[in-house]
mmCIF file of C-alpha atoms and ligand atoms in Angstrom:
data_model
loop_
_atom_site.group_PDB
_atom_site.id
_atom_site.type_symbol
_atom_site.label_atom_id
_atom_site.label_comp_id
_atom_site.label_asym_id
_atom_site.label_seq_id
_atom_site.Cartn_x
_atom_site.Cartn_y
_atom_site.Cartn_z
ATOM 1 C CA MET A 266 -0.313 0.121 -0.195
ATOM 2 C CA ASN A 267 1.400 3.407 -1.012
ATOM 3 C CA ARG A 268 -0.613 6.277 0.218
ATOM 4 C CA VAL A 269 0.260 9.574 -0.022
ATOM 5 C CA TYR A 270 -0.068 12.452 2.275
ATOM 6 C CA ASN A 271 -3.375 14.277 1.027
ATOM 7 C CA PHE A 272 -3.601 17.885 2.277
ATOM 8 C CA SER A 273 -6.965 18.652 0.192
ATOM 9 C CA ALA A 274 -9.214 20.853 1.584
ATOM 10 C CA GLY A 275 -12.027 18.668 0.381
ATOM 11 C CA PRO A 276 -12.568 15.839 0.004
ATOM 12 C CA SER A 277 -9.816 14.738 2.061
ATOM 13 C CA MET A 278 -8.154 12.133 4.021
ATOM 14 C CA LEU A 279 -10.002 9.296 5.620
ATOM 15 C CA PRO A 280 -8.737 7.279 8.529
ATOM 16 C CA VAL A 281 -6.743 3.947 7.140
ATOM 17 C CA PRO A 282 -8.597 1.881 9.656
ATOM 18 C CA VAL A 283 -11.836 2.967 8.387
ATOM 19 C CA LEU A 284 -11.084 2.257 4.859
ATOM 20 C CA GLU A 285 -9.845 -1.056 5.827
ATOM 21 C CA LYS A 286 -12.911 -1.921 7.620
ATOM 22 C CA ALA A 287 -14.901 -0.679 4.538
ATOM 23 C CA ALA A 288 -12.867 -2.790 2.229
ATOM 24 C CA ALA A 289 -13.579 -5.831 4.416
ATOM 25 C CA ASP A 290 -17.089 -5.376 4.293
ATOM 26 C CA ILE A 291 -17.309 -4.349 0.883
ATOM 27 C CA PHE A 292 -18.631 -7.918 -0.821
ATOM 28 C CA ASP A 293 -20.514 -9.036 2.356
ATOM 29 C CA TYR A 294 -21.517 -6.625 5.070
ATOM 30 C CA GLN A 295 -22.104 -8.873 8.217
ATOM 31 C CA GLY A 296 -23.106 -11.627 6.627
ATOM 32 C CA CYS A 297 -25.457 -9.713 4.516
ATOM 33 C CA GLY A 298 -24.381 -11.312 1.229
ATOM 34 C CA MET A 299 -23.860 -7.446 -0.229
ATOM 35 C CA SER A 300 -22.154 -4.194 0.467
ATOM 36 C CA VAL A 301 -23.747 -1.333 2.502
ATOM 37 C CA MET A 302 -23.871 0.501 -1.050
ATOM 38 C CA GLU A 303 -26.372 -2.310 -2.320
ATOM 39 C CA MET A 304 -28.524 -2.304 0.478
ATOM 40 C CA SER A 305 -32.282 -1.069 0.790
ATOM 41 C CA HIS A 306 -32.170 1.756 3.220
ATOM 42 C CA ARG A 307 -35.598 0.150 4.546
ATOM 43 C CA THR A 308 -33.695 -3.026 5.682
ATOM 44 C CA SER A 309 -33.039 -3.590 9.295
ATOM 45 C CA ASP A 310 -29.633 -3.735 8.881
ATOM 46 C CA PHE A 311 -29.267 -0.167 7.468
ATOM 47 C CA ASP A 312 -31.600 0.812 10.286
ATOM 48 C CA LYS A 313 -28.982 0.220 12.650
ATOM 49 C CA ILE A 314 -26.405 1.733 10.457
ATOM 50 C CA ILE A 315 -28.024 5.119 10.721
ATOM 51 C CA LYS A 316 -29.172 4.987 14.558
ATOM 52 C CA ASP A 317 -25.801 3.599 15.903
ATOM 53 C CA ALA A 318 -24.375 6.672 13.617
ATOM 54 C CA GLU A 319 -26.663 9.058 15.213
ATOM 55 C CA THR A 320 -25.956 7.803 18.925
ATOM 56 C CA LEU A 321 -22.066 7.942 18.117
ATOM 57 C CA LEU A 322 -22.403 11.519 16.969
ATOM 58 C CA ARG A 323 -24.671 12.609 20.065
ATOM 59 C CA ASP A 324 -22.206 10.895 22.332
ATOM 60 C CA LEU A 325 -19.075 12.512 20.654
ATOM 61 C CA LEU A 326 -20.586 16.007 20.483
ATOM 62 C CA ASN A 327 -22.589 15.751 23.921
ATOM 63 C CA ILE A 328 -25.727 16.604 21.782
ATOM 64 C CA PRO A 329 -28.602 17.476 24.232
ATOM 65 C CA GLU A 330 -32.002 15.469 24.070
ATOM 66 C CA ASN A 331 -33.771 18.720 22.378
ATOM 67 C CA TYR A 332 -31.812 18.605 19.163
ATOM 68 C CA LYS A 333 -32.565 16.348 16.118
ATOM 69 C CA VAL A 334 -29.316 15.272 14.166
ATOM 70 C CA LEU A 335 -30.403 15.089 10.627
ATOM 71 C CA PHE A 336 -28.352 13.120 7.653
ATOM 72 C CA LEU A 337 -29.022 14.953 4.517
ATOM 73 C CA GLN A 338 -27.923 15.161 1.081
ATOM 74 C CA GLY A 339 -26.912 18.551 -0.957
ATOM 75 C CA GLY A 340 -23.703 19.560 0.699
ATOM 76 C CA ALA A 341 -23.303 22.543 3.343
ATOM 77 C CA SER A 342 -24.181 24.859 0.288
ATOM 78 C CA THR A 343 -27.600 23.685 0.298
ATOM 79 C CA GLN A 344 -28.092 24.804 3.761
ATOM 80 C CA PHE A 345 -27.359 28.259 2.605
ATOM 81 C CA ALA A 346 -30.903 28.369 1.437
ATOM 82 C CA ALA A 347 -32.451 25.498 3.633
ATOM 83 C CA VAL A 348 -31.488 27.734 6.847
ATOM 84 C CA PRO A 349 -33.336 31.168 5.796
ATOM 85 C CA LEU A 350 -36.076 28.959 4.488
ATOM 86 C CA ASN A 351 -36.574 27.264 7.736
ATOM 87 C CA LEU A 352 -35.516 29.765 10.376
ATOM 88 C CA MET A 353 -36.478 33.327 8.559
ATOM 89 C CA ASN A 354 -39.962 33.093 9.641
ATOM 90 C CA LYS A 355 -40.865 35.464 12.450
ATOM 91 C CA ASN A 356 -39.489 38.881 11.770
ATOM 92 C CA ASN A 357 -38.064 37.876 8.359
ATOM 93 C CA LYS A 358 -34.669 39.214 9.482
ATOM 94 C CA ALA A 359 -31.425 37.465 9.923
ATOM 95 C CA ASP A 360 -27.852 38.855 10.760
ATOM 96 C CA TYR A 361 -24.871 37.612 8.745
ATOM 97 C CA VAL A 362 -20.871 37.719 9.424
ATOM 98 C CA ILE A 363 -18.647 37.182 6.599
ATOM 99 C CA THR A 364 -15.127 35.765 7.183
ATOM 100 C CA GLY A 365 -14.544 34.160 3.745
ATOM 101 C CA GLN A 366 -16.253 32.760 0.486
ATOM 102 C CA PHE A 367 -18.816 30.260 2.069
ATOM 103 C CA SER A 368 -20.088 32.691 4.668
ATOM 104 C CA LYS A 369 -20.455 35.087 1.681
ATOM 105 C CA LYS A 370 -22.440 32.684 -0.489
ATOM 106 C CA ALA A 371 -24.450 32.060 2.538
ATOM 107 C CA TYR A 372 -25.169 35.499 3.024
ATOM 108 C CA LYS A 373 -25.932 36.142 -0.637
ATOM 109 C CA GLU A 374 -28.371 33.211 -0.763
ATOM 110 C CA ALA A 375 -30.102 34.201 2.491
ATOM 111 C CA GLN A 376 -30.733 38.052 0.699
ATOM 112 C CA LYS A 377 -33.508 35.861 -1.417
ATOM 113 C CA TYR A 378 -35.503 35.639 1.419
ATOM 114 C CA GLY A 379 -36.067 38.585 3.747
ATOM 115 C CA ASP A 380 -34.186 41.504 5.378
ATOM 116 C CA VAL A 381 -30.575 40.150 5.678
ATOM 117 C CA ARG A 382 -28.057 42.709 7.338
ATOM 118 C CA LEU A 383 -24.285 42.074 7.449
ATOM 119 C CA VAL A 384 -22.919 42.423 10.723
ATOM 120 C CA ALA A 385 -19.410 42.726 10.207
ATOM 121 C CA SER A 386 -16.988 41.445 7.605
ATOM 122 C CA SER A 387 -13.264 40.501 7.403
ATOM 123 C CA GLU A 388 -12.936 41.217 3.715
ATOM 124 C CA ASP A 389 -10.985 44.361 4.238
ATOM 125 C CA LYS A 390 -8.057 42.354 5.390
ATOM 126 C CA ASN A 391 -8.447 39.582 2.810
ATOM 127 C CA ASN A 392 -10.338 37.483 5.547
ATOM 128 C CA THR A 393 -7.165 36.957 7.343
ATOM 129 C CA TYR A 394 -9.081 37.368 10.916
ATOM 130 C CA ILE A 395 -12.368 37.029 12.747
ATOM 131 C CA PRO A 396 -14.322 40.344 13.715
ATOM 132 C CA GLN A 397 -14.809 40.740 17.615
ATOM 133 C CA LEU A 398 -18.769 40.704 17.934
ATOM 134 C CA LYS A 399 -20.586 41.756 20.852
ATOM 135 C CA ARG A 400 -24.179 41.050 21.941
ATOM 136 C CA GLU A 401 -25.047 44.871 20.758
ATOM 137 C CA ASP A 402 -23.972 44.246 17.054
ATOM 138 C CA PHE A 403 -26.963 41.941 16.532
ATOM 139 C CA ARG A 404 -30.249 42.960 16.060
ATOM 140 C CA PRO A 405 -32.128 41.497 18.913
ATOM 141 C CA ASP A 406 -35.406 41.040 16.718
ATOM 142 C CA ALA A 407 -33.224 38.963 14.348
ATOM 143 C CA ASP A 408 -34.716 35.652 13.418
ATOM 144 C CA TYR A 409 -31.020 34.150 13.718
ATOM 145 C CA VAL A 410 -27.183 35.042 13.138
ATOM 146 C CA HIS A 411 -25.127 33.108 11.019
ATOM 147 C CA VAL A 412 -21.513 32.616 11.070
ATOM 148 C CA CYS A 413 -18.729 30.037 9.244
ATOM 149 C CA PHE A 414 -16.659 28.635 12.153
ATOM 150 C CA ASN A 415 -13.671 27.707 10.439
ATOM 151 C CA ASN A 416 -12.872 29.444 6.952
ATOM 152 C CA THR A 417 -11.427 26.792 4.993
ATOM 153 C CA ILE A 418 -10.085 28.844 2.291
ATOM 154 C CA TYR A 419 -8.403 31.534 4.399
ATOM 155 C CA GLY A 420 -7.187 29.321 7.163
ATOM 156 C CA THR A 421 -9.213 31.166 10.130
ATOM 157 C CA LYS A 422 -11.378 30.260 12.912
ATOM 158 C CA TYR A 423 -13.437 31.719 15.570
ATOM 159 C CA ASN A 424 -11.761 31.655 18.696
ATOM 160 C CA TYR A 425 -14.785 32.533 20.544
ATOM 161 C CA ILE A 426 -18.745 31.766 20.523
ATOM 162 C CA PRO A 427 -20.417 34.963 19.557
ATOM 163 C CA ASP A 428 -22.648 35.984 22.206
ATOM 164 C CA THR A 429 -26.049 36.411 20.469
ATOM 165 C CA GLY A 430 -28.298 36.717 23.178
ATOM 166 C CA ASP A 431 -31.611 35.170 22.508
ATOM 167 C CA VAL A 432 -31.021 35.169 18.795
ATOM 168 C CA PRO A 433 -30.258 31.505 17.509
ATOM 169 C CA LEU A 434 -26.923 31.159 16.457
ATOM 170 C CA VAL A 435 -26.397 28.896 13.352
ATOM 171 C CA ALA A 436 -22.578 27.813 12.264
ATOM 172 C CA ASP A 437 -21.484 26.356 9.255
ATOM 173 C CA MET A 438 -19.017 23.983 10.819
ATOM 174 C CA SER A 439 -17.963 22.140 7.535
ATOM 175 C CA SER A 440 -14.247 22.541 8.056
ATOM 176 C CA CYS A 441 -14.096 21.894 11.968
ATOM 177 C CA ILE A 442 -16.786 19.702 13.066
ATOM 178 C CA LEU A 443 -15.195 17.011 15.219
ATOM 179 C CA SER A 444 -11.916 18.313 15.285
ATOM 180 C CA GLU A 445 -12.260 19.418 19.129
ATOM 181 C CA PRO A 446 -15.299 19.377 21.600
ATOM 182 C CA VAL A 447 -17.904 22.281 21.146
ATOM 183 C CA ASP A 448 -20.892 22.983 23.505
ATOM 184 C CA VAL A 449 -23.448 22.607 21.205
ATOM 185 C CA THR A 450 -25.968 24.309 23.359
ATOM 186 C CA LYS A 451 -24.431 27.391 22.383
ATOM 187 C CA PHE A 452 -25.948 27.061 19.016
ATOM 188 C CA GLY A 453 -29.414 26.879 17.665
ATOM 189 C CA MET A 454 -28.048 25.035 14.764
ATOM 190 C CA ILE A 455 -24.739 23.648 13.482
ATOM 191 C CA TYR A 456 -24.537 22.115 9.699
ATOM 192 C CA ALA A 457 -21.436 20.550 8.125
ATOM 193 C CA GLY A 458 -20.744 18.751 4.536
ATOM 194 C CA ALA A 459 -19.215 15.735 5.502
ATOM 195 C CA GLN A 460 -16.151 15.617 3.167
ATOM 196 C CA LYS A 461 -13.890 17.570 5.193
ATOM 197 C CA ASN A 462 -13.730 15.722 8.499
ATOM 198 C CA VAL A 463 -16.163 13.061 8.472
ATOM 199 C CA ALA A 464 -17.056 10.688 5.391
ATOM 200 C CA PRO A 465 -17.165 10.773 1.637
ATOM 201 C CA ALA A 466 -18.710 13.691 -0.388
ATOM 202 C CA GLY A 467 -22.824 13.666 -0.493
ATOM 203 C CA LEU A 468 -23.495 13.526 3.317
ATOM 204 C CA THR A 469 -24.570 16.704 5.168
ATOM 205 C CA ILE A 470 -25.070 16.733 8.675
ATOM 206 C CA VAL A 471 -27.434 19.103 10.534
ATOM 207 C CA ILE A 472 -27.723 19.583 14.222
ATOM 208 C CA ILE A 473 -30.957 21.771 15.165
ATOM 209 C CA ARG A 474 -32.679 22.500 18.520
ATOM 210 C CA ASP A 475 -36.268 21.464 18.333
ATOM 211 C CA ASP A 476 -38.029 24.681 18.558
ATOM 212 C CA LEU A 477 -36.282 26.003 15.408
ATOM 213 C CA ILE A 478 -38.187 23.081 13.692
ATOM 214 C CA GLY A 479 -41.677 23.208 12.280
ATOM 215 C CA ASN A 480 -41.988 26.988 10.934
ATOM 216 C CA ALA A 481 -40.571 26.773 7.326
ATOM 217 C CA ARG A 482 -41.790 29.233 4.973
ATOM 218 C CA PRO A 483 -44.857 27.749 2.910
ATOM 219 C CA ASP A 484 -43.065 27.521 -0.188
ATOM 220 C CA THR A 485 -40.055 25.389 1.286
ATOM 221 C CA PRO A 486 -39.396 22.521 -0.886
ATOM 222 C CA VAL A 487 -40.422 19.467 1.018
ATOM 223 C CA MET A 488 -36.688 17.956 1.026
ATOM 224 C CA LEU A 489 -35.442 21.262 2.391
ATOM 225 C CA ASP A 490 -38.126 21.379 5.325
ATOM 226 C CA TYR A 491 -36.542 20.392 8.441
ATOM 227 C CA LYS A 492 -39.551 19.117 9.765
ATOM 228 C CA THR A 493 -40.128 16.443 7.058
ATOM 229 C CA GLN A 494 -36.555 15.262 7.467
ATOM 230 C CA ALA A 495 -36.911 14.904 11.240
ATOM 231 C CA GLU A 496 -39.992 13.232 10.978
ATOM 232 C CA GLY A 497 -38.643 10.931 8.573
ATOM 233 C CA GLY A 498 -35.772 9.877 10.571
ATOM 234 C CA SER A 499 -33.692 11.309 7.510
ATOM 235 C CA MET A 500 -35.236 8.540 5.228
ATOM 236 C CA TYR A 501 -38.091 11.019 3.777
ATOM 237 C CA ASN A 502 -36.265 9.568 0.646
ATOM 238 C CA THR A 503 -33.300 7.568 0.034
ATOM 239 C CA PRO A 504 -30.347 9.104 2.304
ATOM 240 C CA PRO A 505 -26.883 8.601 1.047
ATOM 241 C CA CYS A 506 -26.422 5.170 2.779
ATOM 242 C CA TRP A 507 -22.733 4.647 1.918
ATOM 243 C CA CYS A 508 -21.653 7.973 3.375
ATOM 244 C CA ILE A 509 -23.827 7.359 6.672
ATOM 245 C CA TYR A 510 -22.073 4.020 6.846
ATOM 246 C CA ILE A 511 -18.481 5.607 6.638
ATOM 247 C CA ALA A 512 -19.581 8.331 9.296
ATOM 248 C CA LYS A 513 -20.470 5.617 11.443
ATOM 249 C CA LEU A 514 -17.223 4.154 10.941
ATOM 250 C CA VAL A 515 -15.360 7.681 11.544
ATOM 251 C CA PHE A 516 -17.589 8.114 14.617
ATOM 252 C CA GLU A 517 -16.360 4.737 16.215
ATOM 253 C CA TRP A 518 -12.661 5.542 15.055
ATOM 254 C CA LEU A 519 -12.985 8.835 16.985
ATOM 255 C CA LYS A 520 -14.480 7.224 20.051
ATOM 256 C CA GLU A 521 -11.787 4.513 20.103
ATOM 257 C CA LEU A 522 -8.953 7.260 20.152
ATOM 258 C CA GLY A 523 -10.733 8.722 23.520
ATOM 259 C CA GLY A 524 -13.247 10.976 21.754
ATOM 260 C CA LEU A 525 -12.941 14.411 21.024
ATOM 261 C CA GLU A 526 -10.616 15.488 23.962
ATOM 262 C CA ALA A 527 -8.133 13.200 22.635
ATOM 263 C CA MET A 528 -8.614 14.409 19.018
ATOM 264 C CA LYS A 529 -8.250 18.112 19.849
ATOM 265 C CA GLU A 530 -4.772 17.039 21.827
ATOM 266 C CA ARG A 531 -3.986 15.463 18.724
ATOM 267 C CA ASN A 532 -4.840 18.325 16.665
ATOM 268 C CA VAL A 533 -3.301 21.037 18.706
ATOM 269 C CA LYS A 534 -0.011 19.130 18.394
ATOM 270 C CA LYS A 535 -0.233 18.463 14.882
ATOM 271 C CA ALA A 536 -0.872 22.347 13.923
ATOM 272 C CA ALA A 537 1.793 23.332 16.426
ATOM 273 C CA ILE A 538 4.371 21.493 14.487
ATOM 274 C CA LEU A 539 3.333 23.650 11.245
ATOM 275 C CA TYR A 540 2.944 26.616 12.970
ATOM 276 C CA ASP A 541 5.847 26.898 15.279
ATOM 277 C CA TYR A 542 7.914 26.256 12.333
ATOM 278 C CA LEU A 543 6.357 28.827 10.111
ATOM 279 C CA ASP A 544 6.682 31.568 13.222
ATOM 280 C CA SER A 545 10.211 30.216 13.394
ATOM 281 C CA GLN A 546 11.648 31.549 9.921
ATOM 282 C CA ASP A 547 10.987 33.904 7.286
ATOM 283 C CA TYR A 548 10.816 32.327 3.979
ATOM 284 C CA TYR A 549 7.415 31.478 4.565
ATOM 285 C CA ILE A 550 4.619 33.568 5.886
ATOM 286 C CA ALA A 551 1.687 32.361 7.598
ATOM 287 C CA ALA A 552 -1.432 34.298 5.984
ATOM 288 C CA ALA A 553 -3.783 34.097 8.957
ATOM 289 C CA GLU A 554 -3.639 36.391 12.119
ATOM 290 C CA LYS A 555 -2.031 34.353 14.940
ATOM 291 C CA PRO A 556 -5.150 34.507 17.336
ATOM 292 C CA TYR A 557 -7.629 33.137 14.402
ATOM 293 C CA ARG A 558 -5.383 30.566 12.944
ATOM 294 C CA SER A 559 -7.450 27.656 11.849
ATOM 295 C CA MET A 560 -6.325 23.960 13.370
ATOM 296 C CA MET A 561 -7.362 22.460 10.091
ATOM 297 C CA ASN A 562 -6.493 24.473 7.208
ATOM 298 C CA VAL A 563 -2.906 26.256 7.383
ATOM 299 C CA THR A 564 -2.561 28.779 4.860
ATOM 300 C CA PHE A 565 0.774 30.298 3.721
ATOM 301 C CA VAL A 566 2.704 32.069 1.173
ATOM 302 C CA THR A 567 6.530 32.769 0.067
ATOM 303 C CA GLY A 568 5.710 35.994 -0.897
ATOM 304 C CA ASP A 569 6.650 35.035 -4.749
ATOM 305 C CA PRO A 570 3.730 33.392 -6.940
ATOM 306 C CA GLU A 571 6.609 31.747 -8.907
ATOM 307 C CA LEU A 572 7.771 29.977 -5.891
ATOM 308 C CA ASP A 573 4.576 29.302 -4.480
ATOM 309 C CA LYS A 574 3.588 27.227 -7.603
ATOM 310 C CA LYS A 575 6.912 25.582 -7.590
ATOM 311 C CA PHE A 576 6.669 24.538 -4.066
ATOM 312 C CA ALA A 577 3.058 23.202 -4.556
ATOM 313 C CA SER A 578 4.223 21.241 -7.707
ATOM 314 C CA GLU A 579 7.583 19.943 -6.243
ATOM 315 C CA ALA A 580 5.297 19.050 -3.018
ATOM 316 C CA GLY A 581 3.096 16.839 -5.137
ATOM 317 C CA GLU A 582 6.135 14.943 -6.729
ATOM 318 C CA ASN A 583 7.276 14.168 -3.296
ATOM 319 C CA GLY A 584 3.743 12.828 -2.038
ATOM 320 C CA PHE A 585 2.588 15.799 -0.403
ATOM 321 C CA LYS A 586 -0.691 16.350 -2.444
ATOM 322 C CA SER A 587 -3.331 18.937 -3.297
ATOM 323 C CA ILE A 588 -1.421 21.480 -1.055
ATOM 324 C CA LYS A 589 -1.750 24.656 -3.828
ATOM 325 C CA GLY A 590 -3.978 27.607 -1.992
ATOM 326 C CA HIS A 591 -7.324 28.063 -3.069
ATOM 327 C CA ARG A 592 -7.370 29.930 -6.473
ATOM 328 C CA SER A 593 -8.879 33.156 -4.830
ATOM 329 C CA VAL A 594 -5.798 33.177 -2.494
ATOM 330 C CA GLY A 595 -2.803 31.750 -4.159
ATOM 331 C CA GLY A 596 0.049 30.453 -1.950
ATOM 332 C CA MET A 597 -0.442 27.176 0.166
ATOM 333 C CA ARG A 598 -2.807 25.420 2.254
ATOM 334 C CA ALA A 599 -2.057 22.289 4.075
ATOM 335 C CA SER A 600 -5.616 20.923 5.031
ATOM 336 C CA ILE A 601 -4.596 18.854 8.378
ATOM 337 C CA TYR A 602 -7.930 17.433 9.270
ATOM 338 C CA ASN A 603 -8.314 14.697 11.852
ATOM 339 C CA ALA A 604 -7.372 11.836 9.670
ATOM 340 C CA MET A 605 -3.717 13.153 8.760
ATOM 341 C CA PRO A 606 -1.347 11.570 10.669
ATOM 342 C CA ILE A 607 1.257 13.666 12.754
ATOM 343 C CA GLU A 608 3.982 12.194 10.565
ATOM 344 C CA GLY A 609 2.458 13.805 7.678
ATOM 345 C CA VAL A 610 2.768 17.333 9.113
ATOM 346 C CA GLU A 611 6.299 16.514 10.365
ATOM 347 C CA LYS A 612 7.642 15.272 6.876
ATOM 348 C CA LEU A 613 5.858 18.495 5.438
ATOM 349 C CA VAL A 614 8.064 20.614 7.287
ATOM 350 C CA GLU A 615 10.951 18.719 6.533
ATOM 351 C CA PHE A 616 10.221 19.124 2.804
ATOM 352 C CA MET A 617 9.484 22.935 3.637
ATOM 353 C CA LYS A 618 13.012 23.225 5.043
ATOM 354 C CA LYS A 619 14.586 21.633 2.023
ATOM 355 C CA PHE A 620 12.793 23.600 -0.480
ATOM 356 C CA ALA A 621 13.650 26.945 1.236
ATOM 357 C CA LYS A 622 17.265 25.875 1.168
ATOM 358 C CA GLU A 623 17.182 24.737 -2.229
ATOM 359 C CA ASN A 624 15.145 27.884 -3.792
ATOM 360 C CA PRO A 625 16.788 31.056 -2.435
ATOM 361 C CA LYS A 626 14.861 34.451 -2.784
ATOM 362 C CA GLY A 627 16.291 36.463 -5.131
HETATM 363 C C1 PLP B 155 -16.345 23.059 1.885
HETATM 364 C C2 PLP B 155 -17.176 23.854 2.595
HETATM 365 C C3 PLP B 155 -18.258 24.298 2.171
HETATM 366 C C4 PLP B 155 -19.362 23.590 0.546
HETATM 367 O O1 PLP B 155 -19.513 22.686 1.114
HETATM 368 P P1 PLP B 155 -20.434 21.515 -0.109
HETATM 369 O O2 PLP B 155 -20.610 20.329 0.702
HETATM 370 O O3 PLP B 155 -19.430 21.564 -0.792
HETATM 371 O O4 PLP B 155 -21.477 22.503 -0.499
HETATM 372 C C5 PLP B 155 -19.411 25.478 2.763
HETATM 373 N N1 PLP B 155 -18.981 25.728 4.029
HETATM 374 C C6 PLP B 155 -17.741 25.380 4.250
HETATM 375 C C7 PLP B 155 -17.127 25.946 5.509
HETATM 376 C C8 PLP B 155 -16.618 24.659 3.668
HETATM 377 O O5 PLP B 155 -15.613 24.012 4.020
#
C-alpha cells in the first residue's frame, strides 16, 4: 500500500482503519451477502447503521436531547438556502457575518428570502482575521445569526463563540466539526458537509434545536424542510447510505481514540508543528492572524507567486498532495484534518526546510 499525504481541503483523507473496515465489508456486510452500497435503506441492517451513527455522534458531541440530528444530502451549500427557508420565519430578518467565501455565499443566498443584514466582514483584510462581535452588534429581533466557524479557504477560525443573546446562532462547521469538543447548547443549529472531516462527499450533517423546526416558509421545498427530515428520521427519501455508513465508522474511530478531547489534543499538537515552524523563520509567511489561526487549514505563502507554484508542484511530486492554495488566495494551504497523521505534518515541515534551502529568494 502506497498512501500519499493528502492535504486537500476536501474531499480529504479518511482514517486508514476506516478504509480497511469498509474494504473488508465491501462484498458481504456482516453476513448480508451484499455491501452497504447495495442495501435498501428500509432494511433492519441499514436502520441499525443510521441509528448507531446518530447515537455515536450524539455521544461524541454531547448533543442534548432537545436537538435533532439529520443526515441530509446537497452539501453545506444547500443549507445556505435551507437555513433562511426554515428559520427566517418570525420577523423575516437575519444577521450574517462574512469571514470568507462560504459565509459570503450563505449571505447572498439568504438575501433572496428577507431582510438580511451584514453585521461585520473581514474582507477589508482579505479574511485574515475574525471580527470581535458583541451582543449589541446583533439585532435583537433577528430570527437568527449566521457565522462560518472555520474558514476553509483562508485558514481562520472563531476563537470564541459569539454571544447573540436570545437570537439563535447558526454555524457552518463543515471544516472543523469533530476536530475538538464544542458546546452545542450555545448554538441553535450547526451544519457541516461531511467531506472534510467525516465521510465521503454526499452527506450533510445538521444538528438543530427542536424549537427551530416546524416553522418553515410555506414555499419551502419538502426536501429542504427540517420537519420533513426530522419526522422521517432522515429517510423521507433515499438517504446517502454509504456516506452514513462511513460516517459511522469514523465516529467509532474517534470514540476508540478517546473522543473529541483526545482528538483535540492530537490536532493541537499537529497544527503546532506547522505553525511553530512558520513562526521560526522568514522564508514562508503564515497568512492568517495568529489569534484566529485554524487548526484544520494552514495557509501560507512565500511572497513570490512563482516560488509558490514551484512549491506546490514539487510537494506533489514528493507525495504531499493538493497543497496549492485556493485559486482566490494563491500560495499554499495544508489541510490537516483529523485523519492526517502527525508524521504527515512532520514530513511536510522537513520538505519545506529543504525547499527553502534549495530555492533562495532573489
Ligand atoms: C467545503 C465547505 C462548504 C461547501 O460545502 P459543499 O458540501 O461542497 O456544499 C461550505 N462551507 C464550508 C466552511 C466549507 O468548508
